mmCIF file with all atom_site columns, C-alpha atoms in Angstrom:
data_model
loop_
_atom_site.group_PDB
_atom_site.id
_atom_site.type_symbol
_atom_site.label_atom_id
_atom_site.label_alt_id
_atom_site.label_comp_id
_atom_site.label_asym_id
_atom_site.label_entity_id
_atom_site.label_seq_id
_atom_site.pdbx_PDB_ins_code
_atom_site.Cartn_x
_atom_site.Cartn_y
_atom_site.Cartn_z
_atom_site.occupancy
_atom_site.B_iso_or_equiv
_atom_site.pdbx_formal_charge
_atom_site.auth_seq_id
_atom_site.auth_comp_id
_atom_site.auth_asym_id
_atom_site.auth_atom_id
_atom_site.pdbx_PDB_model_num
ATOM 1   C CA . UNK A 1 1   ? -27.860 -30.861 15.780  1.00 52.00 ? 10  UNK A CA 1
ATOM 2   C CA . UNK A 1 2   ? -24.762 -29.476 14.399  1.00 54.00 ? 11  UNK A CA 1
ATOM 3   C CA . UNK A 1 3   ? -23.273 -30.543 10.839  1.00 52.00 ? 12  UNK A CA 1
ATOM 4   C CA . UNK A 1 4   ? -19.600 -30.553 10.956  1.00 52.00 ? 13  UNK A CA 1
ATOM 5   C CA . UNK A 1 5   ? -18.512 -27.588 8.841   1.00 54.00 ? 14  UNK A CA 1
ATOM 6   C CA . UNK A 1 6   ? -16.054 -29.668 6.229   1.00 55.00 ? 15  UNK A CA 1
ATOM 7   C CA . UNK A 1 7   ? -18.616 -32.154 5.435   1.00 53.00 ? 16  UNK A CA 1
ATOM 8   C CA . UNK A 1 8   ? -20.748 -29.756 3.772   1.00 50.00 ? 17  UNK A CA 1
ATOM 9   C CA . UNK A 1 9   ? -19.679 -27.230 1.051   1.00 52.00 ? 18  UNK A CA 1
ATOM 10  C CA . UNK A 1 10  ? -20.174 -23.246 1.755   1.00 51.00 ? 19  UNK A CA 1
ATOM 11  C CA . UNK A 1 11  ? -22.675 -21.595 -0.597  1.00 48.00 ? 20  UNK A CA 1
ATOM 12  C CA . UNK A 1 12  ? -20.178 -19.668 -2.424  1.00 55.00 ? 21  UNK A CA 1
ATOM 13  C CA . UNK A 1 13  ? -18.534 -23.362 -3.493  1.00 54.00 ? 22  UNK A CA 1
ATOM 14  C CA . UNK A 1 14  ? -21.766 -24.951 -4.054  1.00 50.00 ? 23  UNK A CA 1
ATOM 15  C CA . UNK A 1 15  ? -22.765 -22.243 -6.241  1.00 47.00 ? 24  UNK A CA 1
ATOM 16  C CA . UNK A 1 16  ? -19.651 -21.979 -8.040  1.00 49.00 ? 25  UNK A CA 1
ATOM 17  C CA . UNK A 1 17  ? -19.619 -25.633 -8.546  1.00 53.00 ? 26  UNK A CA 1
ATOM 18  C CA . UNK A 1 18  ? -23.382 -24.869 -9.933  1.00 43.00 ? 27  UNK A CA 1
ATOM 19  C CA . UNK A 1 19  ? -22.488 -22.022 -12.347 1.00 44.00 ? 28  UNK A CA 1
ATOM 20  C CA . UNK A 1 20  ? -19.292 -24.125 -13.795 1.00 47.00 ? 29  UNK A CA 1
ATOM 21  C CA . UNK A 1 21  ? -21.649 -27.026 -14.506 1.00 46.00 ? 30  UNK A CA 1
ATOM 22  C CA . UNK A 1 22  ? -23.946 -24.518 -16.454 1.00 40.00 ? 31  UNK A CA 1
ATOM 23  C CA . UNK A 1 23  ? -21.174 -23.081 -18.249 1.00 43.00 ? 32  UNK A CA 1
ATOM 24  C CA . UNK A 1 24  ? -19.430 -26.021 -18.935 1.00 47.00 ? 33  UNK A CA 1
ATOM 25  C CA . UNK A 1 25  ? -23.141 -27.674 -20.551 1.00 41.00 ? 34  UNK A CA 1
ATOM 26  C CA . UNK A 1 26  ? -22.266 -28.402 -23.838 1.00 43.00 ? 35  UNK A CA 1
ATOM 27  C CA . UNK A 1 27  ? -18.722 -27.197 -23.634 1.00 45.00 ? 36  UNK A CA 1
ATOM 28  C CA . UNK A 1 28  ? -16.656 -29.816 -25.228 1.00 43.00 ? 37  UNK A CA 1
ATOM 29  C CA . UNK A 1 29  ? -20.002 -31.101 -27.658 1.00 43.00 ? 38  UNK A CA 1
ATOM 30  C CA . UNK A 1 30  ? -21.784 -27.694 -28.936 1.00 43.00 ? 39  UNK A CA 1
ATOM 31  C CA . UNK A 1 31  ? -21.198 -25.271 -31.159 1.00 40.00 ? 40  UNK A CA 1
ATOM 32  C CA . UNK A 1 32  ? -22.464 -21.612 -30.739 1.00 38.00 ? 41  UNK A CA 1
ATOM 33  C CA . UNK A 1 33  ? -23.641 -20.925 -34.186 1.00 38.00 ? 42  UNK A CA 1
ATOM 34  C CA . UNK A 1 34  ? -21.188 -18.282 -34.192 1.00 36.00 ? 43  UNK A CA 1
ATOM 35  C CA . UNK A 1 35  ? -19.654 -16.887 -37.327 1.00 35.00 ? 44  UNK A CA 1
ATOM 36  C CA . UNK A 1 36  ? -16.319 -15.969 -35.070 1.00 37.00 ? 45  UNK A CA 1
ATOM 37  C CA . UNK A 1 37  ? -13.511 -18.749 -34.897 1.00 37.00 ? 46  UNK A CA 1
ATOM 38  C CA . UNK A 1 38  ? -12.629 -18.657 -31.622 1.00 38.00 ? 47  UNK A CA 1
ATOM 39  C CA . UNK A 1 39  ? -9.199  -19.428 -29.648 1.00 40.00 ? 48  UNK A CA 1
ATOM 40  C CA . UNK A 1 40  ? -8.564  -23.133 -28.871 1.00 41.00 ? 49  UNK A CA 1
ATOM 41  C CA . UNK A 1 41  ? -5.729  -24.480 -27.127 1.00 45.00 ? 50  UNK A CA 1
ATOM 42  C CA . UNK A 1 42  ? -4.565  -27.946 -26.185 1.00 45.00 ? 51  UNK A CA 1
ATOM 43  C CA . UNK A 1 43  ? -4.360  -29.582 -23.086 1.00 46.00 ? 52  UNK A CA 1
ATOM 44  C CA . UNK A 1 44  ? -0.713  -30.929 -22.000 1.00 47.00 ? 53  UNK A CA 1
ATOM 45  C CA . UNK A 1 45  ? -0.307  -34.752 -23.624 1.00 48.00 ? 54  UNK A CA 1
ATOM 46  C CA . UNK A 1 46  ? -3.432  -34.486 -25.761 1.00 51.00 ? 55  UNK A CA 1
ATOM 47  C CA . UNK A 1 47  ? -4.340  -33.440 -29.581 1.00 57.00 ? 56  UNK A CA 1
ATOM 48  C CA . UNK A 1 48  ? -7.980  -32.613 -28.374 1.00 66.00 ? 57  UNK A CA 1
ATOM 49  C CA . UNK A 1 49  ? -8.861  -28.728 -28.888 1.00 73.00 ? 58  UNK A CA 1
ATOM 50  C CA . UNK A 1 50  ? -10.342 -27.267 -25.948 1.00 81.00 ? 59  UNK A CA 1
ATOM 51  C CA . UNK A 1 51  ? -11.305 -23.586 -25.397 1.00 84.00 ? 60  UNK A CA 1
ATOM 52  C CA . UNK A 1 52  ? -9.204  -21.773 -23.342 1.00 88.00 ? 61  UNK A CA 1
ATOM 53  C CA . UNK A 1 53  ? -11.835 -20.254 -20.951 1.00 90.00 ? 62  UNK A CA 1
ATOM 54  C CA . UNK A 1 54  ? -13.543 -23.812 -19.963 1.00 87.00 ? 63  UNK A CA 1
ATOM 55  C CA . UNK A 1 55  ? -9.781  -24.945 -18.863 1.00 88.00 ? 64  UNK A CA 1
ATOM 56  C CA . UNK A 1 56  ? -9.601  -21.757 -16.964 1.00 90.00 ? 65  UNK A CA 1
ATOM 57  C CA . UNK A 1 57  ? -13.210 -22.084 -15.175 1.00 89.00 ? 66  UNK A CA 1
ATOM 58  C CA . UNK A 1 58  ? -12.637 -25.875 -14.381 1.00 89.00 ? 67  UNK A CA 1
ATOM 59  C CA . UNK A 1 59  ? -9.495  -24.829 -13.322 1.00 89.00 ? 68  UNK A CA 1
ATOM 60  C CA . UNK A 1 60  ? -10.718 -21.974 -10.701 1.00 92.00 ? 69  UNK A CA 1
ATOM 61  C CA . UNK A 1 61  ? -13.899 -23.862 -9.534  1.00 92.00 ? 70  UNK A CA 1
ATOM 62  C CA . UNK A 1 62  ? -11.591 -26.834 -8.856  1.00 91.00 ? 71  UNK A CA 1
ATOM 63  C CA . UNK A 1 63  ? -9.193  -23.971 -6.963  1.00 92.00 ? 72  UNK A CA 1
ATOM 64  C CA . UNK A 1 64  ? -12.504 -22.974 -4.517  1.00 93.00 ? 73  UNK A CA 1
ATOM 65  C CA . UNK A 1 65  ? -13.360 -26.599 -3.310  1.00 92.00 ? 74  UNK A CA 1
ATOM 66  C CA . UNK A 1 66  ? -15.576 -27.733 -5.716  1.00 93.00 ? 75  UNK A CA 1
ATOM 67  C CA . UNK A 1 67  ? -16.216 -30.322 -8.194  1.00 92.00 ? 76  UNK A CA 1
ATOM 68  C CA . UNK A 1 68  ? -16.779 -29.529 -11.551 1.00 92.00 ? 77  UNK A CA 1
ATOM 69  C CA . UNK A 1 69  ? -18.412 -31.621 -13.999 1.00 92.00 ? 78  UNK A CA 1
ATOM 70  C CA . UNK A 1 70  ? -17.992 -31.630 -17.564 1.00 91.00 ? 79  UNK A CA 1
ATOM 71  C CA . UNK A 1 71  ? -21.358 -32.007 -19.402 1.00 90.00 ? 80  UNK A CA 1
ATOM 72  C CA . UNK A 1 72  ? -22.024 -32.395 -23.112 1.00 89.00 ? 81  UNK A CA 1
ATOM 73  C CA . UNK A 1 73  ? -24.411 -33.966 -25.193 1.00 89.00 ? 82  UNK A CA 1
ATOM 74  C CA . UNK A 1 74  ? -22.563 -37.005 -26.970 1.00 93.00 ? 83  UNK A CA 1
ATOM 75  C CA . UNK A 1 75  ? -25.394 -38.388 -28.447 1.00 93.00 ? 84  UNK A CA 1
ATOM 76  C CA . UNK A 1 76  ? -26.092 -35.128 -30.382 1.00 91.00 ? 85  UNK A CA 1
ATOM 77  C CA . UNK A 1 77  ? -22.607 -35.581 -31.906 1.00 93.00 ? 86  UNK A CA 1
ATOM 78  C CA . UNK A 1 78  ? -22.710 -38.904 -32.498 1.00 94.00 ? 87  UNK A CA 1
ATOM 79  C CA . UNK A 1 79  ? -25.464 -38.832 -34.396 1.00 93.00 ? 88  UNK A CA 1
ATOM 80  C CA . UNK A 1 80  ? -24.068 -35.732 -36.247 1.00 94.00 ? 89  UNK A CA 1
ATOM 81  C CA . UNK A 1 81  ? -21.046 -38.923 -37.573 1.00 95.00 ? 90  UNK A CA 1
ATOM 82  C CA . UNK A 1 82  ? -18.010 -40.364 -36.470 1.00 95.00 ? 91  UNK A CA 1
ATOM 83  C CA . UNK A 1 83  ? -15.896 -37.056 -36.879 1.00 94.00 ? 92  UNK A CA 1
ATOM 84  C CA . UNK A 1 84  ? -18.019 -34.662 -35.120 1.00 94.00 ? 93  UNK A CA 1
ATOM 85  C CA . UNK A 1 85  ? -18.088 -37.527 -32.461 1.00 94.00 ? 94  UNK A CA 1
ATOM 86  C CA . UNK A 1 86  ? -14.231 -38.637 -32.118 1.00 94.00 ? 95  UNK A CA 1
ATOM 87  C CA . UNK A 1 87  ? -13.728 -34.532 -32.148 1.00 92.00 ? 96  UNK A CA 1
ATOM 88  C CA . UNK A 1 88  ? -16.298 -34.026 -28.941 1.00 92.00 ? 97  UNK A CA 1
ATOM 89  C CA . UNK A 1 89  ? -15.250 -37.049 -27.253 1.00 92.00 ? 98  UNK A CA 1
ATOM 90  C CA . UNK A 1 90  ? -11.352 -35.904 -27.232 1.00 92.00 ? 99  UNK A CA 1
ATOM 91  C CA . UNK A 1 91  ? -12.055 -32.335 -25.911 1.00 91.00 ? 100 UNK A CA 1
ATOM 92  C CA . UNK A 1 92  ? -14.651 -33.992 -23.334 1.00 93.00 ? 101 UNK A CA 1
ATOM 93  C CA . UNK A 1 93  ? -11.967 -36.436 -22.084 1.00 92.00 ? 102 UNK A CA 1
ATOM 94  C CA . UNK A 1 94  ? -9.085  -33.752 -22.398 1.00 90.00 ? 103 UNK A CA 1
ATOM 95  C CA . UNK A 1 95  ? -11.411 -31.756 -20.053 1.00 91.00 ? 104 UNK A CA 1
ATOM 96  C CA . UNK A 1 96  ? -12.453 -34.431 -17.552 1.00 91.00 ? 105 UNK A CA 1
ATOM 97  C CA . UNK A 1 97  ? -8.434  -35.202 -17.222 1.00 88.00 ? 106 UNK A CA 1
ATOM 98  C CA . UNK A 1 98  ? -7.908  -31.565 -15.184 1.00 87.00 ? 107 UNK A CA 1
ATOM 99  C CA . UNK A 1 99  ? -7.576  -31.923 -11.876 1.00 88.00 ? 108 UNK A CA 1
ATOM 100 C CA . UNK A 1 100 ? -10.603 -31.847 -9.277  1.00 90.00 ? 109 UNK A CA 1
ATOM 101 C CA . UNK A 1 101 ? -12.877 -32.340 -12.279 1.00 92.00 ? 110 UNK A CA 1
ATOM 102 C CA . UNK A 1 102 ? -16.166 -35.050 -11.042 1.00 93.00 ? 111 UNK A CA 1
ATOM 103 C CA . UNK A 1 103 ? -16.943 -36.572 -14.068 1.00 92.00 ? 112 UNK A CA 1
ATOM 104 C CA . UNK A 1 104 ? -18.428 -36.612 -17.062 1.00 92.00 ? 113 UNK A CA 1
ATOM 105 C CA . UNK A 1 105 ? -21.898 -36.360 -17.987 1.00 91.00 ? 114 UNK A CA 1
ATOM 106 C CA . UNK A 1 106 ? -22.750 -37.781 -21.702 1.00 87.00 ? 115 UNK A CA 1
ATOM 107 C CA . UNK A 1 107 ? -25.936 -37.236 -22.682 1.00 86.00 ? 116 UNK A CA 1
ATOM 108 C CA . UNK A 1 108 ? -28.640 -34.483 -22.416 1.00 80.00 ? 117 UNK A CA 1
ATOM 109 C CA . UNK A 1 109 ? -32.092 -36.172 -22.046 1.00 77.00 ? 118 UNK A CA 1
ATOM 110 C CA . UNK A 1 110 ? -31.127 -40.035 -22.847 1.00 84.00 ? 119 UNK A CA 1
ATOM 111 C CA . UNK A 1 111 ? -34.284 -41.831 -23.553 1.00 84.00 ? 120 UNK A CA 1
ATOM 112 C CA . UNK A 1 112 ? -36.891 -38.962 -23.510 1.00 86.00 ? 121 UNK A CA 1
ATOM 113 C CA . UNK A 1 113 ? -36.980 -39.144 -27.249 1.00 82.00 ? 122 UNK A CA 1
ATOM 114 C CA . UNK A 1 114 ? -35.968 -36.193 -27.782 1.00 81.00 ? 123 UNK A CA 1
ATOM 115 C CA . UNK A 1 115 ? -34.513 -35.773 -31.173 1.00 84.00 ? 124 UNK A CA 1
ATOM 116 C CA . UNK A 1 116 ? -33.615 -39.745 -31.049 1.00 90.00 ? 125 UNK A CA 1
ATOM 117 C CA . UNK A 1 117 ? -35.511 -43.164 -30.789 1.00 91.00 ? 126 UNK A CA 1
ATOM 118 C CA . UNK A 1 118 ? -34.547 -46.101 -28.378 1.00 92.00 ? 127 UNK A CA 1
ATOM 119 C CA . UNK A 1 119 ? -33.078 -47.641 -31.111 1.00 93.00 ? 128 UNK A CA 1
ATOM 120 C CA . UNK A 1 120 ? -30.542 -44.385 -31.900 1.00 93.00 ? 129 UNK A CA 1
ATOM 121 C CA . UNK A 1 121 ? -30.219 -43.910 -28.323 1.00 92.00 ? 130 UNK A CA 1
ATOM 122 C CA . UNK A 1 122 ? -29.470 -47.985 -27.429 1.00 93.00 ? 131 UNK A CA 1
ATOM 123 C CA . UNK A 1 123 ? -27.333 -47.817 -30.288 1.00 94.00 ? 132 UNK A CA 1
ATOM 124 C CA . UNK A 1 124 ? -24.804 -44.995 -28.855 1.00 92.00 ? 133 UNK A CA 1
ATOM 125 C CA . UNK A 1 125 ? -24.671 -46.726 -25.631 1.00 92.00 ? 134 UNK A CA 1
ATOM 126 C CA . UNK A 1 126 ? -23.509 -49.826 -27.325 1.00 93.00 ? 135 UNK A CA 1
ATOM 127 C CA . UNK A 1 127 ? -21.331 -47.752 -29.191 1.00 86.00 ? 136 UNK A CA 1
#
């Protein structure tokens, strides 16, 4: 049986799509560890610095078909306190607003007690 050709994405999109959502892990929520400050911009209507590259990658894998999704690990920086939280949350949403981007995902490992209890990580989601 044939699959219609539109319904499913080529390899080069799904693999794109793949390689954005790697790149993009952490993005908005990590830091490198780096002692260079690098460049930040900010996206049109918000005060949310976001790196100039993951705008430009969202931007191309979003060109090619696919869906990018924006993944960071919230719970990391909301246990880190409110500022380091409010700070990833705005470049995460400032992210997720550019057009063709999936979703968001939040959390790296939710419940595997890694790094948190259920109590730290029940506590975020009711957050």
């Amino acid at each position: 049986m044939r699959r219609h050709p539109a319904r499913r994405p080529t390899l080069p999109s799904a693999a794109l799509g793949l390689w954005a959502v790697l790149v993009l892990l952490g993005a908005a929520a990590c830091t490198s560890g780096s002692s260079a400050t690098p460049s930040v911009s900010r996206l049109q209507g918000s005060t949310a610095p976001v790196r100039p590259q993951y705008v430009a990658l969202a931007t191309a894998v979003a060109a090619h078909g696919a869906k990018p999704w924006v993944e960071a690990d919230l719970l990391k920086a909301w246990v880190a306190g409110r500022d380091r939280y409010t700070a990833a949350l705005d470049s995460v949403v400032a992210l997720a607003g550019r057009p063709g981007v999936a979703g968001v995902k939040v959390a790296d490992e939710l419940g595997y007690e890694d790094g948190t209890d259920a109590d730290t990580d029940l506590a975020f989601l009711a957050a």
